[in-house]
PDB file of C-alpha atoms in Angstrom:
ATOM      1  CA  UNK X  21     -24.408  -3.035   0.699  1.00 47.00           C
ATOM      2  CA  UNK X  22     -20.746  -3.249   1.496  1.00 49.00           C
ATOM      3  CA  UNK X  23     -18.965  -5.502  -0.754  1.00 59.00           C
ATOM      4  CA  UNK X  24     -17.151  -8.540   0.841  1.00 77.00           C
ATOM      5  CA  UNK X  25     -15.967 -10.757  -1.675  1.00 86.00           C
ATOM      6  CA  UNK X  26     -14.344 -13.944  -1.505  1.00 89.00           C
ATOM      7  CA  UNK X  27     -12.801 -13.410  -4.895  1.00 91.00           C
ATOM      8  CA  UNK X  28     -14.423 -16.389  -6.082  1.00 93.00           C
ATOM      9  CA  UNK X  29     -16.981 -17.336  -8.698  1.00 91.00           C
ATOM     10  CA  UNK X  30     -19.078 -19.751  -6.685  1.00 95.00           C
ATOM     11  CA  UNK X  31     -22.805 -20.010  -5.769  1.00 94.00           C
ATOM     12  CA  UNK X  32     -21.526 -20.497  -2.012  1.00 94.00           C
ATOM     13  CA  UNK X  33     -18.998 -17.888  -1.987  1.00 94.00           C
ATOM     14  CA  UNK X  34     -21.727 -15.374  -3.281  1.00 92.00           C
ATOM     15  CA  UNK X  35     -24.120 -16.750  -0.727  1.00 94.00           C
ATOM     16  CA  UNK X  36     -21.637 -16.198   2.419  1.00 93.00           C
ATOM     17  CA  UNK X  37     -21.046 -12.833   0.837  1.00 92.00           C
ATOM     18  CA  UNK X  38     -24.834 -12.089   1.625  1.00 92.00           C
ATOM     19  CA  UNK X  39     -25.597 -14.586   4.615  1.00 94.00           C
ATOM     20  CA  UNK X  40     -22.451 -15.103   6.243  1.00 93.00           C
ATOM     21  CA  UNK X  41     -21.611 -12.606   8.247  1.00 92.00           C
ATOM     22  CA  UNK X  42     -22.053 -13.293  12.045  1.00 93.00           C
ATOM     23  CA  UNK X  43     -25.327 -12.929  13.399  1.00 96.00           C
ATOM     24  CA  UNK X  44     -27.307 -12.759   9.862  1.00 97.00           C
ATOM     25  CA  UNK X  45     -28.463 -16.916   9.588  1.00 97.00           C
ATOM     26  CA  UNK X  46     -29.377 -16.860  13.089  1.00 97.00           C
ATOM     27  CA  UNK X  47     -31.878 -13.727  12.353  1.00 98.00           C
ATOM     28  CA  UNK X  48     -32.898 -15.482   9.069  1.00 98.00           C
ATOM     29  CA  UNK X  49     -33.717 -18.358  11.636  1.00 97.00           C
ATOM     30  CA  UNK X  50     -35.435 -16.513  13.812  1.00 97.00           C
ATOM     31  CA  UNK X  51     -37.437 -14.734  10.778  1.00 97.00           C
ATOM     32  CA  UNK X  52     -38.265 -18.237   9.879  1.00 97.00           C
ATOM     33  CA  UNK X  53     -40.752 -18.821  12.681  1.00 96.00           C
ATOM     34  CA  UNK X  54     -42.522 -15.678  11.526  1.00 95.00           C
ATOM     35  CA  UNK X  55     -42.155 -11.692  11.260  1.00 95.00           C
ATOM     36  CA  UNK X  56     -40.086  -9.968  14.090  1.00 96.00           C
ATOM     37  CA  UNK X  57     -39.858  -6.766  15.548  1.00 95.00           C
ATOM     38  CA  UNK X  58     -36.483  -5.216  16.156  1.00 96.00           C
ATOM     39  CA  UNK X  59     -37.100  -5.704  19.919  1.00 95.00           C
ATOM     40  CA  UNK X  60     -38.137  -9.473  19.251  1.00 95.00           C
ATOM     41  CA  UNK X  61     -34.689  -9.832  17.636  1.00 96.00           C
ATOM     42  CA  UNK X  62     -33.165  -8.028  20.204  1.00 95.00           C
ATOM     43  CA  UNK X  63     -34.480 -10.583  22.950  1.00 93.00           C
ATOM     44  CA  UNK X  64     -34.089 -13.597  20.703  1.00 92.00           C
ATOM     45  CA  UNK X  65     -30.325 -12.612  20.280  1.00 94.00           C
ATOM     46  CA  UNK X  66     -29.323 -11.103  23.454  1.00 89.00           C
ATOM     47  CA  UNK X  67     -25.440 -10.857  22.849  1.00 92.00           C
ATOM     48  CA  UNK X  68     -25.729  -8.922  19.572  1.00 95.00           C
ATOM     49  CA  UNK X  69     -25.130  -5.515  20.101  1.00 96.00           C
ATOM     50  CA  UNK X  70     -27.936  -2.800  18.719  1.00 96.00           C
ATOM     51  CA  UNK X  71     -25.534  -1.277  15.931  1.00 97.00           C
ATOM     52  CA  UNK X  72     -25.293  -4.921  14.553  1.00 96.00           C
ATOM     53  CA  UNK X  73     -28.479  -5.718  14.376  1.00 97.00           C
ATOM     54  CA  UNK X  74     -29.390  -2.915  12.453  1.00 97.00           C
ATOM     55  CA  UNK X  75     -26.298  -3.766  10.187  1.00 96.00           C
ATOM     56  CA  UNK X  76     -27.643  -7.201   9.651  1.00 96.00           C
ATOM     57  CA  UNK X  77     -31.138  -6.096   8.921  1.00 97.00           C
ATOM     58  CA  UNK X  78     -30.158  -3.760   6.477  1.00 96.00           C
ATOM     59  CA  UNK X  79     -27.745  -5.756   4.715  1.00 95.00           C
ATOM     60  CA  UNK X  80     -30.257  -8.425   4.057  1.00 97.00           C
ATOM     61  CA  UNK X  81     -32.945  -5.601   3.023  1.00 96.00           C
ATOM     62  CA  UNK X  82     -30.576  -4.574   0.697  1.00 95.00           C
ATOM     63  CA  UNK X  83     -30.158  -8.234  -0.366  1.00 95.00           C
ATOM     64  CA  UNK X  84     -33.699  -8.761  -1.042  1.00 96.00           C
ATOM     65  CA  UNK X  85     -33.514 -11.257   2.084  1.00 97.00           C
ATOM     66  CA  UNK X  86     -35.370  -9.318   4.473  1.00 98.00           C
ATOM     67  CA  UNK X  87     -37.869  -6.385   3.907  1.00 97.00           C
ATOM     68  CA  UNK X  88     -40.051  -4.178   6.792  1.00 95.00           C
ATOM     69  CA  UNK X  89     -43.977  -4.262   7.011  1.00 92.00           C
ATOM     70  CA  UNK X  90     -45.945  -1.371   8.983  1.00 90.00           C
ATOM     71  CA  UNK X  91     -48.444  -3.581  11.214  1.00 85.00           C
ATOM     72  CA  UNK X  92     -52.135  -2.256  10.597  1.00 85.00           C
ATOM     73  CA  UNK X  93     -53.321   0.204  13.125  1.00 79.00           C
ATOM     74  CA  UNK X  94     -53.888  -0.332  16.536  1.00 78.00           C
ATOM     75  CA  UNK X  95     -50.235  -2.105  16.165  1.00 70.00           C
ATOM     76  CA  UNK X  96     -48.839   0.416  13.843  1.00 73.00           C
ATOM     77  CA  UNK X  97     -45.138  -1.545  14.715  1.00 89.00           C
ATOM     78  CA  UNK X  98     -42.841  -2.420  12.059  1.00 92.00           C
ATOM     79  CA  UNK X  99     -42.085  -5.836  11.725  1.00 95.00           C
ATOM     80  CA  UNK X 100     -39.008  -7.508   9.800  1.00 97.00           C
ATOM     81  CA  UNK X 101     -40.112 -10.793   7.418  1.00 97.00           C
ATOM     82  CA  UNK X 102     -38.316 -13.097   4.697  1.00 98.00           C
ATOM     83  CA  UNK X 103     -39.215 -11.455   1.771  1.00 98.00           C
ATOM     84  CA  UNK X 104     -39.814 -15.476  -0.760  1.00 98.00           C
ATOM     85  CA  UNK X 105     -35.770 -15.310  -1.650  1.00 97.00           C
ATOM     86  CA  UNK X 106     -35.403 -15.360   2.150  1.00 97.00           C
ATOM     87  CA  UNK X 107     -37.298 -18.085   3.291  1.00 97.00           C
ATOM     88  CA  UNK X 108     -36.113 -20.082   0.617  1.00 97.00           C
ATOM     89  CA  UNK X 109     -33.067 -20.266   2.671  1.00 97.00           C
ATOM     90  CA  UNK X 110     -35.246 -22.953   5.137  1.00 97.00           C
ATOM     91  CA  UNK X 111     -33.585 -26.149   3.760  1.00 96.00           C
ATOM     92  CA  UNK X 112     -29.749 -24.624   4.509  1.00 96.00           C
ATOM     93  CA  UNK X 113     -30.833 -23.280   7.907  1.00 97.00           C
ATOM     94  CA  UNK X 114     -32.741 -26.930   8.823  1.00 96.00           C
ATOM     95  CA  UNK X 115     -29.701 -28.850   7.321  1.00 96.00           C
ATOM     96  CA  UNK X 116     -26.992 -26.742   9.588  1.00 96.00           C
ATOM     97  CA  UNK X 117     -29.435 -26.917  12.627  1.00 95.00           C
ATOM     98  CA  UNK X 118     -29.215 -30.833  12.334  1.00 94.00           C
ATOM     99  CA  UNK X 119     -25.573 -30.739  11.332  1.00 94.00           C
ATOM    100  CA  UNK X 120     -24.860 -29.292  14.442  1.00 94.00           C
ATOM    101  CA  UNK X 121     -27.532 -30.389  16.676  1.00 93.00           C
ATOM    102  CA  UNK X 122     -25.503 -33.798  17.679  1.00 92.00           C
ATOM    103  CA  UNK X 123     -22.507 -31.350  18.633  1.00 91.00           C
ATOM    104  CA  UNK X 124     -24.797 -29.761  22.102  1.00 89.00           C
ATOM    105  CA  UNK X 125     -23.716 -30.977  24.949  1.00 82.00           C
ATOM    106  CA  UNK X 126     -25.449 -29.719  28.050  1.00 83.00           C
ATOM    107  CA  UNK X 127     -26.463 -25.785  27.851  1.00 83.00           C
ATOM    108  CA  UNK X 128     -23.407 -23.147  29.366  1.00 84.00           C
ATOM    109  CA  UNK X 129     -24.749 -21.023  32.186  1.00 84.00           C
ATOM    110  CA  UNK X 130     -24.871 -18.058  29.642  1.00 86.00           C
ATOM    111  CA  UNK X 131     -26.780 -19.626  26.979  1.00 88.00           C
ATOM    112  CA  UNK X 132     -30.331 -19.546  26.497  1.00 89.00           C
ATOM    113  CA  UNK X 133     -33.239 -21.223  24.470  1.00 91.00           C
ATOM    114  CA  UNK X 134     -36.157 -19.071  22.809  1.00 93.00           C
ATOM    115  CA  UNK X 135     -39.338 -19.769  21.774  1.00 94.00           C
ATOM    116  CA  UNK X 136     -38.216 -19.152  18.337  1.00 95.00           C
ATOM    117  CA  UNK X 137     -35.218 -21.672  18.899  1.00 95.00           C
ATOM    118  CA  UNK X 138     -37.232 -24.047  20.519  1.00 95.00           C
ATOM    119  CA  UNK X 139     -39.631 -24.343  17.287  1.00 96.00           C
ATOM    120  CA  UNK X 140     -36.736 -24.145  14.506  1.00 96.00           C
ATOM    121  CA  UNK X 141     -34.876 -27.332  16.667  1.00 95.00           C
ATOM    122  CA  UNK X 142     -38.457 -29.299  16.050  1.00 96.00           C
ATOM    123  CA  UNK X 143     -38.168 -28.655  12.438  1.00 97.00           C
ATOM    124  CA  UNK X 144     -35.023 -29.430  12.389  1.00 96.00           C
ATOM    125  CA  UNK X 145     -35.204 -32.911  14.102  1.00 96.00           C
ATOM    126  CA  UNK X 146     -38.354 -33.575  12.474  1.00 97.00           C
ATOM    127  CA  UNK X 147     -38.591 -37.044  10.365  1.00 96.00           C
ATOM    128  CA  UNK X 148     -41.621 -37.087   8.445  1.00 95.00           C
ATOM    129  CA  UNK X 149     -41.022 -40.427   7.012  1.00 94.00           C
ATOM    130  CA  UNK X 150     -41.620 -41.948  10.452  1.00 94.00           C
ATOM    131  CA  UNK X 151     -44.658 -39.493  10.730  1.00 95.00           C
ATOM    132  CA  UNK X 152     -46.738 -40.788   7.618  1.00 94.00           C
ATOM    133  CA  UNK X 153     -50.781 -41.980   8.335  1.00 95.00           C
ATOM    134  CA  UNK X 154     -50.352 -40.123  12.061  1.00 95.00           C
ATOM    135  CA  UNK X 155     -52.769 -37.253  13.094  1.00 97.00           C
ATOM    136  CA  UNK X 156     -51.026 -36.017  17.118  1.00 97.00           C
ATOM    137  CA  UNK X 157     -50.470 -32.780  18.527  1.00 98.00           C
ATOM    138  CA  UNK X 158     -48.008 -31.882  21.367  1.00 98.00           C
ATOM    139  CA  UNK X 159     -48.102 -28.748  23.710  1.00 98.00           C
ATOM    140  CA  UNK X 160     -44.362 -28.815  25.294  1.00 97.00           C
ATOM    141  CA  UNK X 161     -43.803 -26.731  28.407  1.00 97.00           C
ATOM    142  CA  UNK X 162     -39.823 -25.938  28.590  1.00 95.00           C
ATOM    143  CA  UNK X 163     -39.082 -23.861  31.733  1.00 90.00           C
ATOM    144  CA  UNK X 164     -41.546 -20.248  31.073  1.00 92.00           C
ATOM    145  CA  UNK X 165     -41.478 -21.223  27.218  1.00 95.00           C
ATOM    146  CA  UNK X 166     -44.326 -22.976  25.390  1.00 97.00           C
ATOM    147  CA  UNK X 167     -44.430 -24.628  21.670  1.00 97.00           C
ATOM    148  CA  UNK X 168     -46.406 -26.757  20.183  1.00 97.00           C
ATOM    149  CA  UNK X 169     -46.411 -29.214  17.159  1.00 98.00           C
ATOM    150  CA  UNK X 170     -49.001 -30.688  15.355  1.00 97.00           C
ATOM    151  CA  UNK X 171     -48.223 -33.480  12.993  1.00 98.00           C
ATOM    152  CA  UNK X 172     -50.605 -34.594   9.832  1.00 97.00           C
ATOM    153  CA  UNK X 173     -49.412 -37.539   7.984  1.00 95.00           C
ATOM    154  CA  UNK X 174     -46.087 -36.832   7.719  1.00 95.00           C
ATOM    155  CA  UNK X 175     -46.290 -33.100   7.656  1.00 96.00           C
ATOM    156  CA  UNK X 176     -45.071 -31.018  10.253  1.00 97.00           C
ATOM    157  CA  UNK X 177     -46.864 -27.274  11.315  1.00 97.00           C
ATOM    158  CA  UNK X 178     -44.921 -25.838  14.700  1.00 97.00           C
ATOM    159  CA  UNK X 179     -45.193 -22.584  16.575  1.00 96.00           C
ATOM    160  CA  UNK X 180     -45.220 -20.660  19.835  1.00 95.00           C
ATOM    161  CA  UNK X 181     -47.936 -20.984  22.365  1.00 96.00           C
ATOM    162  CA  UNK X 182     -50.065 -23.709  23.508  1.00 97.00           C
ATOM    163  CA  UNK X 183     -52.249 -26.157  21.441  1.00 97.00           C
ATOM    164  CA  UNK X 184     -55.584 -26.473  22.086  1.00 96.00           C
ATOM    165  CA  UNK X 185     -56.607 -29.908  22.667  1.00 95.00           C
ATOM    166  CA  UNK X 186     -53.351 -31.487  22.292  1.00 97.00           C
ATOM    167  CA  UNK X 187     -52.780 -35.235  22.550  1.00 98.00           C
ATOM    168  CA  UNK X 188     -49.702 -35.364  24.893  1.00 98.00           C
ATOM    169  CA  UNK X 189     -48.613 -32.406  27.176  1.00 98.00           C
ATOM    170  CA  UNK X 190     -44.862 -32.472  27.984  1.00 96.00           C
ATOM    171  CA  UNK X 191     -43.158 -30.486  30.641  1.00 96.00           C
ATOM    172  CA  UNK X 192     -39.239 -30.751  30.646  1.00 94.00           C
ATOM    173  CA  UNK X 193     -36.152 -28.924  31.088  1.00 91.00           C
ATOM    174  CA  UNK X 194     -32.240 -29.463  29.545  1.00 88.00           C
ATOM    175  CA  UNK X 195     -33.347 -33.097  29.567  1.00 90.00           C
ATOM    176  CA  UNK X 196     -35.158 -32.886  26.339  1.00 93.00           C
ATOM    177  CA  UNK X 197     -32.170 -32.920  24.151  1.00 92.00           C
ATOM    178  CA  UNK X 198     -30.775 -36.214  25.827  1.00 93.00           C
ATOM    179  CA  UNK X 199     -34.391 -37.275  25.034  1.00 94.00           C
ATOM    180  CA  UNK X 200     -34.069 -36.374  21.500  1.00 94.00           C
ATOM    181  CA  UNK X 201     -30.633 -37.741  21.178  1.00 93.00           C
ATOM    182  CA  UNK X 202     -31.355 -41.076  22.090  1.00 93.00           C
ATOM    183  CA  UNK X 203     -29.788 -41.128  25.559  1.00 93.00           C
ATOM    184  CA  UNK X 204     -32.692 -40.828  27.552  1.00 93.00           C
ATOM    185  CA  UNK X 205     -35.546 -43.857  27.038  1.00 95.00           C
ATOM    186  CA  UNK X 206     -38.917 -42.296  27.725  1.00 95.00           C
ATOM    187  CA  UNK X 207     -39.756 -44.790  30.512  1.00 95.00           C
ATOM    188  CA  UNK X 208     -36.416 -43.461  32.457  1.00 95.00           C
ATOM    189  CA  UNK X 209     -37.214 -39.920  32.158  1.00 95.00           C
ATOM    190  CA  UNK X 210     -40.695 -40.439  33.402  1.00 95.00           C
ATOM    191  CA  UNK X 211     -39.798 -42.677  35.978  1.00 95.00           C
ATOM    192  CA  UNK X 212     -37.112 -39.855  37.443  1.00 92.00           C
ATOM    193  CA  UNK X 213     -38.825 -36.736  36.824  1.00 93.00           C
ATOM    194  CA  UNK X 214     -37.102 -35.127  34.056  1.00 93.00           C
ATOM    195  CA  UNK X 215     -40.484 -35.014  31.820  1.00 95.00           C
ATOM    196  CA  UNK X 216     -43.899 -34.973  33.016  1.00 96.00           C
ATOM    197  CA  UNK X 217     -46.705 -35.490  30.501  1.00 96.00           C
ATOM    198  CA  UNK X 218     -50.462 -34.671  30.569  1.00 96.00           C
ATOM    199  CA  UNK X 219     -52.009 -37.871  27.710  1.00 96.00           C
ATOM    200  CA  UNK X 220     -51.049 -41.214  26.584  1.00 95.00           C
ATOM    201  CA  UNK X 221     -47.367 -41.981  27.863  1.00 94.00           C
ATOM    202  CA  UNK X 222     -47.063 -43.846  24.550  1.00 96.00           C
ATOM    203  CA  UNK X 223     -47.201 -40.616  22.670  1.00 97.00           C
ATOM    204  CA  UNK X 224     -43.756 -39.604  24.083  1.00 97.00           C
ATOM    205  CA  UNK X 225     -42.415 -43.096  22.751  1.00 96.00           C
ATOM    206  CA  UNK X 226     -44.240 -41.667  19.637  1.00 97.00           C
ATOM    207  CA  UNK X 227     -43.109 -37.766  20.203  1.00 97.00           C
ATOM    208  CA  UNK X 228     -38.853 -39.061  20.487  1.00 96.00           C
ATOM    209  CA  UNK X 229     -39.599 -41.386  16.697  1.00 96.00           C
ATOM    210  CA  UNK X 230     -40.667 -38.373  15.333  1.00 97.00           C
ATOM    211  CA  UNK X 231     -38.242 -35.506  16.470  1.00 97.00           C
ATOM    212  CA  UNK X 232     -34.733 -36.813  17.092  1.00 94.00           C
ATOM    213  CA  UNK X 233     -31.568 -36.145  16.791  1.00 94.00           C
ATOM    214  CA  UNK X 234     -29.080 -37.855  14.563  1.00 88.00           C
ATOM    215  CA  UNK X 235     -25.308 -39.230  15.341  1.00 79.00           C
ATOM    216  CA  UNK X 236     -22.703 -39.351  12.301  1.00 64.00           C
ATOM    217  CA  UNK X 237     -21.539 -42.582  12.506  1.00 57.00           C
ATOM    218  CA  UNK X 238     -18.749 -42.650  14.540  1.00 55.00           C
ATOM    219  CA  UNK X 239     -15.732 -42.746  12.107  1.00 50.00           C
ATOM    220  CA  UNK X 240     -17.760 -42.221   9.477  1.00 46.00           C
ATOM    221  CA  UNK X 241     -15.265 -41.380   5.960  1.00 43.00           C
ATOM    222  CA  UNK X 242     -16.395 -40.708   2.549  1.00 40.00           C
ATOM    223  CA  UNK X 243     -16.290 -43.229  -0.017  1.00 43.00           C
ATOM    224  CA  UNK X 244     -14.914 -42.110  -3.667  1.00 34.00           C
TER     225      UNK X 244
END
């Protein structure tokens, strides 16, 4: 592994020396929602180019971040997972997702959302202290994508596809994250079309308490 060193002795400085280069968190994130093929990357990430990719991945083999796995036969692919020094990089990746999830405004023309996105920004806005004694499942339908999240008294399992027998169905577009953030009551999005639901419209009253995004208080300073 090349050696980029900030020159100083820190546990963050030698962590950016591993993980900080462009591109490497977001494959970490990706990585997250399970093992990858380089062509899953490659579609996750469409701006990085090929060389870079394979830069990244090796690094973070060489870092004892990443490591390959030869899928049993009739797969025979080789995948790309955390090795358990890599996904213990969750909290940092979580934290930084809702750091900077009150910073999106609407989505640029050029940018997309994955599957894989889509599931990291529900555990990312996820509050499990407003999720203890409830048992509910959501399916949610954004454009092609699907997810789904299933919570169990206060903990949180999320992944791509549908959810069999899910308790509230939710199909929505860009309007989700004004949803999320507070800007968009449930009743008004209903009421103008910007979420349809399949179940009990109080389960999206429920679904917006349980995955939202956070404001910094506005002029917000820190006390000595």
């Amino acid at each position: 592994m090349a050696t980029r060193s900030y020159g100083s002795y820190c546990g963050l400085a030698r962590a950016l020396e591993i993980v900080g280069e462009r591109w490497a968190l977001l494959i970490v994130r990706d990585l997250l929602v399970g093992p990858r093929r380089f062509t899953d990357l490659q579609r996750g990430l469409p701006r990085i180019p090929t060389n870079v990719l394979s830069t990244r991945l090796k690094e973070l083999e060489q870092a004892a971040v990443v490591h390959r796995r030869l899928l049993p036969r009739p797969g025979g692919a080789i995948v790309y997972e955390l090795t358990d020094r890599g996904r213990a990089l969750e909290p940092a990746v979580l934290a930084l997702g809702r750091w900077g999830a009150p910073l999106l405004g609407e989505p640029g023309a050029d940018e997309i959302v994955t599957a894989d996105s889509l599931v990291m920004a529900i555990r990312t806005t996820f509050h499990p202290d407003a999720a203890r004694g409830l048992h509910v499942g959501y399916e949610l339908h954004l454009g092609d994508l699907v997810v789904h999240a299933r919570v169990d008294d206060g903990r949180l399992t999320a992944g791509a596809g549908p959810l069999p027998g899910a308790d509230l169905v939710l199909e929505t577009g860009p309007e989700l994250r004004a949803l999320m953030a507070g800007e968009l009551a449930p009743a008004a999005a209903l009421a103008r079309g910007a979420v349809q639901i399949h179940g009990d419209p109080a389960l999206l009253t429920t679904f917006v308490s349980l995955f939202r995004i956070e404001h910094a208080p506005a002029g917000a300073t820190l006390e000595a």
